[in-house]
Amino acid sequence: MASKTLRFPSPRHVHQLYGSRDENLGYAEKHLGVKLVTREDWLKIEGPDQAVDQTESLFSFLNEARTQGLSIRTPDFHRFVDTIARGEIDQLRALFGEPLVIATNRKTIVPKTLGQKLYLQSILKNPVVFGIGPAGTGKTYLAVAAAVSALLKNQVERIILTRPAVEAGEALGFLPGDLREKILPYLRPLYDAMHDMLDGDDVARLTEKGMIEIAPLAYMRGRTLSHAFIVLDEAQNTTSEQMMMFLTRLGEESRMVVTGDITQIDLPRSKQSGLLEVNRILQEIPGIDFHHFSGSDIVRHPLVLKIIEAYDRFKNPIIEEENA
C-alpha cells in the first residue's frame, strides 16, 4: 500500500478538479481502487502503488485541463477516470500536451476528448472535413466554434450554416406558419450553438450584414461560396445529388465542415444517403479528411453513451452472440 498527498493553490482549486461533488471522488475510488481524502488545499491518495500513481496522473491531467480553460463537470470527470482506468494515459497526454483553444466572444472552447482534438486539428488544416459519429460527440458544436473563431480572426468574411430540411416522420407542409417558421425548427440547433458563442445582439447584427447565414440546404443551389466557412449539419439526410451540389459550391478561400450520424438517416429507403456514398468516393483526395467519432467521444450526460451502446446491441444481436 502507498500514500501520496497532492497540494494545490487553494481549496476552491481542489474542488474544481472534481466538479465540487463528493460523489465524483467516490466514483474515482471505485474505478481506480484507491481511497481519497481532501481537506482545505490538499488531496490524499491511498491504495496499491499502481492505483496511487494512476490517480496522481488523473489529478495532474485534471489540473492541466483546468489550466487550459476546461470547466470540469461530472461527465468530464467520469470520462477522465474511465480513460485512466482503461490504461489510456497516453491519450490524455496527447490531448493536453499541446493546448488547442478555440476563442469566441462568450466562451473559450477546449476539446474534451482526444477525438475532438484531432477533429479540430483536421478542421484547421484541411479545406474540407467530414465529422461522422454518434450524437453528443460535439461534431457540430466544434465546427460552429471553429467557424466563429475564423470569422472573429478575419480569416473568412462570412459563416454559412445549413441543414437539409428532412421530414423525419412529420409532414412539413402541415406545420403552422410561413415558410421561415416551418423551417426554423430544423435550424434551431445551429442557432443555439451560435448564441452560445456570440452575444444575441452580435448574432443579429452579423446576420443583418450577411456575415452569418443560417439557411436550409436547398438555398445553396446555384451559388459559389467564396471566403466563407460553411458547415453542413445532419448530412446523413442529404441525397447523393444534394451532397454533390453542396460540395461543388466550395469557392476561393473557403472551408467546409460536413457533419452527420449515419445511424440516424431519415431519408426514404429508396434514397441513398449522400454521406454514406461520399465516404467511399472522396477518401483519397488530398485536402479532404474524414474524421470518425466513437462512443468514447460523447460529451453529453454519461447515460447517452449507455443508450447508444444499448441500441447498437439491439440492432446487432448476431455480433453480441458471436462475442458471448
XYZ file of C-alpha atoms in Angstrom:
324
model
C 0.000 0.000 0.000
C 1.134 3.541 -0.780
C 0.081 7.041 0.186
C 0.585 10.359 -1.557
C -0.653 13.871 -0.765
C -1.205 16.387 -3.565
C -1.281 20.102 -2.743
C -2.984 22.840 -4.737
C -3.133 26.674 -4.584
C -6.478 26.828 -2.732
C -9.452 24.745 -1.519
C -11.520 26.141 -4.414
C -8.883 24.902 -6.848
C -9.160 21.363 -5.446
C -12.967 21.392 -5.593
C -12.957 22.492 -9.217
C -10.871 19.459 -10.196
C -13.668 17.045 -9.257
C -16.625 19.245 -10.110
C -17.223 20.166 -6.446
C -19.196 16.933 -5.983
C -18.091 14.422 -3.334
C -19.756 11.579 -5.226
C -17.214 12.134 -8.012
C -14.428 11.260 -5.579
C -16.392 8.124 -4.761
C -16.558 7.317 -8.464
C -12.769 7.613 -8.726
C -12.294 5.466 -5.610
C -14.486 2.714 -7.034
C -12.967 2.637 -10.527
C -9.314 3.192 -9.613
C -9.194 1.168 -6.378
C -7.999 3.941 -4.052
C -9.166 5.920 -1.050
C -9.356 9.692 -1.404
C -9.439 12.250 1.409
C -9.473 16.004 0.814
C -9.217 18.872 3.267
C -8.520 22.525 2.590
C -5.978 22.696 -0.233
C -4.772 19.072 -0.289
C -5.882 15.689 -1.561
C -4.568 12.436 -0.076
C -4.475 9.233 -2.139
C -4.141 5.800 -0.510
C -4.022 2.410 -2.189
C -1.847 -0.003 -4.160
C 1.230 1.573 -5.744
C -0.046 1.418 -9.335
C -3.503 2.720 -8.376
C -1.970 5.658 -6.486
C 0.207 6.500 -9.489
C -2.822 6.301 -11.813
C -4.850 8.578 -9.528
C -1.995 11.062 -9.277
C -1.897 11.126 -13.094
C -5.664 11.649 -13.135
C -5.479 14.788 -10.989
C -2.438 16.014 -12.881
C -4.415 15.851 -16.139
C -7.480 17.403 -14.497
C -5.298 20.252 -13.280
C -3.837 20.687 -16.773
C -7.355 20.709 -18.221
C -8.388 23.401 -15.743
C -5.288 25.428 -16.625
C -6.208 25.239 -20.319
C -9.714 26.567 -19.648
C -11.815 23.422 -19.306
C -14.573 23.727 -16.720
C -14.788 20.228 -15.256
C -18.309 18.833 -14.945
C -19.333 15.457 -13.579
C -19.466 13.815 -17.058
C -15.981 15.197 -17.810
C -14.622 13.842 -14.516
C -16.133 10.409 -15.161
C -14.657 10.392 -18.664
C -11.171 11.149 -17.323
C -11.470 8.436 -14.665
C -12.680 5.883 -17.211
C -9.804 6.733 -19.573
C -7.255 6.283 -16.779
C -8.918 3.028 -15.644
C -8.620 1.655 -19.194
C -4.905 2.397 -19.120
C -5.149 5.023 -21.862
C -2.933 7.616 -20.184
C -1.145 8.316 -23.475
C -4.429 9.582 -24.942
C -4.795 12.148 -22.180
C -1.129 13.086 -22.529
C -1.672 13.703 -26.249
C -4.875 15.611 -25.535
C -3.235 18.176 -23.264
C 0.375 18.046 -24.458
C -0.178 20.841 -26.974
C -3.076 23.122 -25.959
C -5.717 23.736 -28.614
C -8.090 26.518 -27.626
C -10.919 27.998 -29.705
C -11.709 31.538 -28.533
C -15.138 33.076 -29.130
C -16.735 36.184 -27.663
C -18.717 34.388 -24.965
C -16.544 31.427 -24.041
C -13.286 29.599 -24.589
C -13.770 26.133 -26.025
C -11.305 23.338 -25.294
C -11.596 19.830 -26.799
C -12.651 17.366 -24.114
C -11.573 14.138 -25.806
C -8.662 13.112 -27.994
C -11.134 12.543 -30.821
C -12.393 16.117 -30.507
C -8.857 17.482 -30.529
C -7.898 15.513 -33.664
C -11.117 16.720 -35.306
C -10.327 20.368 -34.564
C -6.754 19.920 -35.775
C -8.118 18.496 -39.022
C -10.515 21.443 -39.440
C -7.642 23.900 -39.015
C -5.526 22.026 -41.573
C -7.905 20.884 -44.345
C -10.285 22.839 -46.616
C -12.951 20.093 -46.389
C -13.557 17.919 -43.313
C -16.246 15.322 -42.654
C -17.123 14.729 -38.993
C -19.031 11.455 -38.715
C -20.229 9.917 -35.486
C -22.966 9.430 -32.895
C -24.998 12.098 -31.124
C -23.305 14.000 -28.347
C -19.750 13.938 -29.700
C -19.679 17.701 -30.282
C -19.075 17.416 -34.032
C -21.460 20.243 -34.978
C -20.742 22.407 -31.937
C -16.987 22.335 -32.551
C -17.453 23.056 -36.258
C -19.550 26.133 -35.407
C -16.932 27.174 -32.823
C -14.174 26.916 -35.438
C -16.311 28.962 -37.847
C -16.963 31.712 -35.282
C -13.274 31.830 -34.363
C -12.269 32.108 -38.038
C -14.741 34.970 -38.545
C -13.531 36.842 -35.451
C -9.937 36.497 -36.687
C -10.925 37.797 -40.157
C -9.807 34.517 -41.726
C -13.158 34.359 -43.529
C -15.693 37.003 -44.455
C -18.819 35.093 -43.513
C -20.242 31.964 -41.904
C -22.863 29.815 -43.599
C -24.638 27.157 -41.546
C -27.003 24.821 -43.335
C -29.079 21.679 -42.872
C -31.339 19.588 -45.087
C -34.967 20.062 -44.052
C -35.986 16.407 -43.994
C -39.457 15.471 -42.802
C -38.436 12.947 -40.141
C -41.829 11.393 -39.533
C -43.653 14.725 -39.740
C -45.256 16.495 -42.669
C -43.560 19.873 -43.099
C -46.497 21.251 -45.050
C -48.864 20.775 -42.132
C -46.734 22.694 -39.643
C -48.156 26.147 -38.778
C -46.716 29.407 -40.070
C -44.990 30.704 -43.177
C -42.008 29.017 -44.877
C -39.459 30.546 -42.476
C -41.452 29.428 -39.436
C -41.831 25.925 -40.869
C -38.093 25.588 -41.466
C -36.872 27.253 -38.245
C -37.189 24.107 -36.049
C -34.782 22.268 -38.371
C -32.205 25.045 -37.976
C -32.689 25.661 -34.241
C -29.647 23.581 -33.115
C -27.418 25.777 -35.291
C -28.913 28.953 -33.811
C -28.418 27.552 -30.301
C -24.742 26.801 -30.947
C -24.183 30.242 -32.431
C -25.813 32.009 -29.485
C -23.625 30.008 -27.110
C -20.561 31.690 -28.640
C -21.741 35.179 -29.594
C -23.987 37.704 -27.875
C -27.509 37.833 -29.254
C -27.021 41.410 -30.467
C -23.848 40.360 -32.320
C -25.642 37.460 -33.996
C -28.455 39.780 -35.102
C -26.025 42.442 -36.366
C -23.820 39.983 -38.253
C -26.864 38.244 -39.712
C -28.261 41.580 -40.919
C -24.909 42.336 -42.593
C -24.890 38.932 -44.287
C -21.818 37.808 -42.358
C -23.799 34.983 -40.738
C -26.313 32.997 -42.762
C -28.332 30.070 -41.436
C -30.437 28.508 -44.164
C -31.793 25.203 -45.486
C -29.554 23.246 -47.839
C -31.868 23.913 -50.779
C -30.868 27.601 -50.592
C -27.274 26.703 -51.506
C -28.119 25.584 -55.053
C -26.597 27.674 -57.838
C -24.232 29.617 -55.545
C -20.452 29.816 -55.302
C -19.441 30.279 -51.674
C -16.160 32.200 -51.534
C -14.217 33.483 -48.488
C -16.649 31.600 -46.256
C -16.699 28.981 -43.526
C -19.546 26.620 -44.374
C -20.972 23.977 -42.042
C -23.407 21.354 -43.323
C -25.121 19.650 -40.396
C -27.232 16.446 -40.406
C -25.535 15.467 -43.668
C -26.753 11.873 -43.346
C -30.083 13.238 -44.590
C -28.672 14.585 -47.855
C -29.236 12.658 -51.044
C -26.343 11.829 -53.344
C -27.334 14.724 -55.617
C -27.592 17.183 -52.716
C -24.181 16.207 -51.366
C -22.507 16.706 -54.737
C -24.344 20.004 -55.187
C -23.165 21.227 -51.791
C -19.529 20.194 -52.140
C -19.233 21.847 -55.547
C -20.297 25.203 -54.004
C -16.789 25.475 -52.493
C -15.270 28.768 -53.624
C -11.999 30.633 -53.261
C -10.500 30.747 -49.729
C -13.433 28.820 -48.272
C -13.579 25.955 -45.805
C -16.268 23.317 -45.355
C -17.154 21.041 -42.479
C -19.781 18.348 -43.060
C -21.236 16.601 -40.003
C -23.608 13.698 -39.634
C -24.586 10.488 -37.880
C -25.016 7.584 -40.288
C -27.108 5.684 -37.715
C -29.869 8.327 -37.854
C -30.813 8.539 -41.521
C -34.357 9.874 -42.026
C -34.436 9.595 -45.824
C -36.923 7.274 -47.535
C -35.448 3.799 -48.006
C -35.370 4.327 -51.762
C -32.894 7.223 -51.328
C -29.163 6.683 -50.806
C -27.578 8.885 -48.114
C -25.081 11.278 -49.649
C -22.914 10.985 -46.525
C -22.643 7.207 -46.833
C -21.775 7.485 -50.507
C -19.228 10.306 -50.222
C -17.288 8.325 -47.636
C -16.476 5.848 -50.415
C -15.896 8.370 -53.222
C -13.607 11.052 -51.765
C -11.375 9.141 -49.328
C -8.148 9.503 -51.339
C -8.330 13.212 -52.279
C -5.703 15.430 -50.560
C -7.240 18.296 -48.610
C -10.341 16.261 -47.746
C -10.308 14.491 -44.381
C -12.788 12.085 -42.810
C -12.873 12.067 -39.020
C -14.880 9.295 -37.358
C -16.001 9.803 -33.758
C -16.588 6.883 -31.393
C -18.713 6.418 -28.306
C -15.761 7.466 -26.125
C -16.043 10.980 -27.638
C -19.574 11.525 -26.326
C -19.591 14.603 -24.095
C -23.243 14.699 -23.074
C -24.673 13.001 -19.999
C -22.883 9.661 -19.337
C -26.189 7.850 -19.931
C -26.098 8.923 -23.608
C -23.205 6.540 -24.265
C -25.028 3.703 -22.498
C -28.187 4.400 -24.537
C -26.252 4.326 -27.813
C -24.478 1.107 -26.820
C -27.820 -0.499 -25.887
C -29.303 0.408 -29.280
C -26.213 -0.996 -31.018
C -26.661 -4.289 -29.170
C -30.365 -4.351 -30.025
C -29.710 -3.728 -33.729
C -26.773 -6.151 -33.941
C -27.775 -9.219 -31.890
C -25.655 -11.531 -34.060
C -22.462 -9.685 -33.093
C -23.430 -9.998 -29.436
C -23.959 -13.757 -29.793
C -20.596 -14.216 -31.510
C -18.835 -12.336 -28.712
C -20.589 -14.373 -25.997
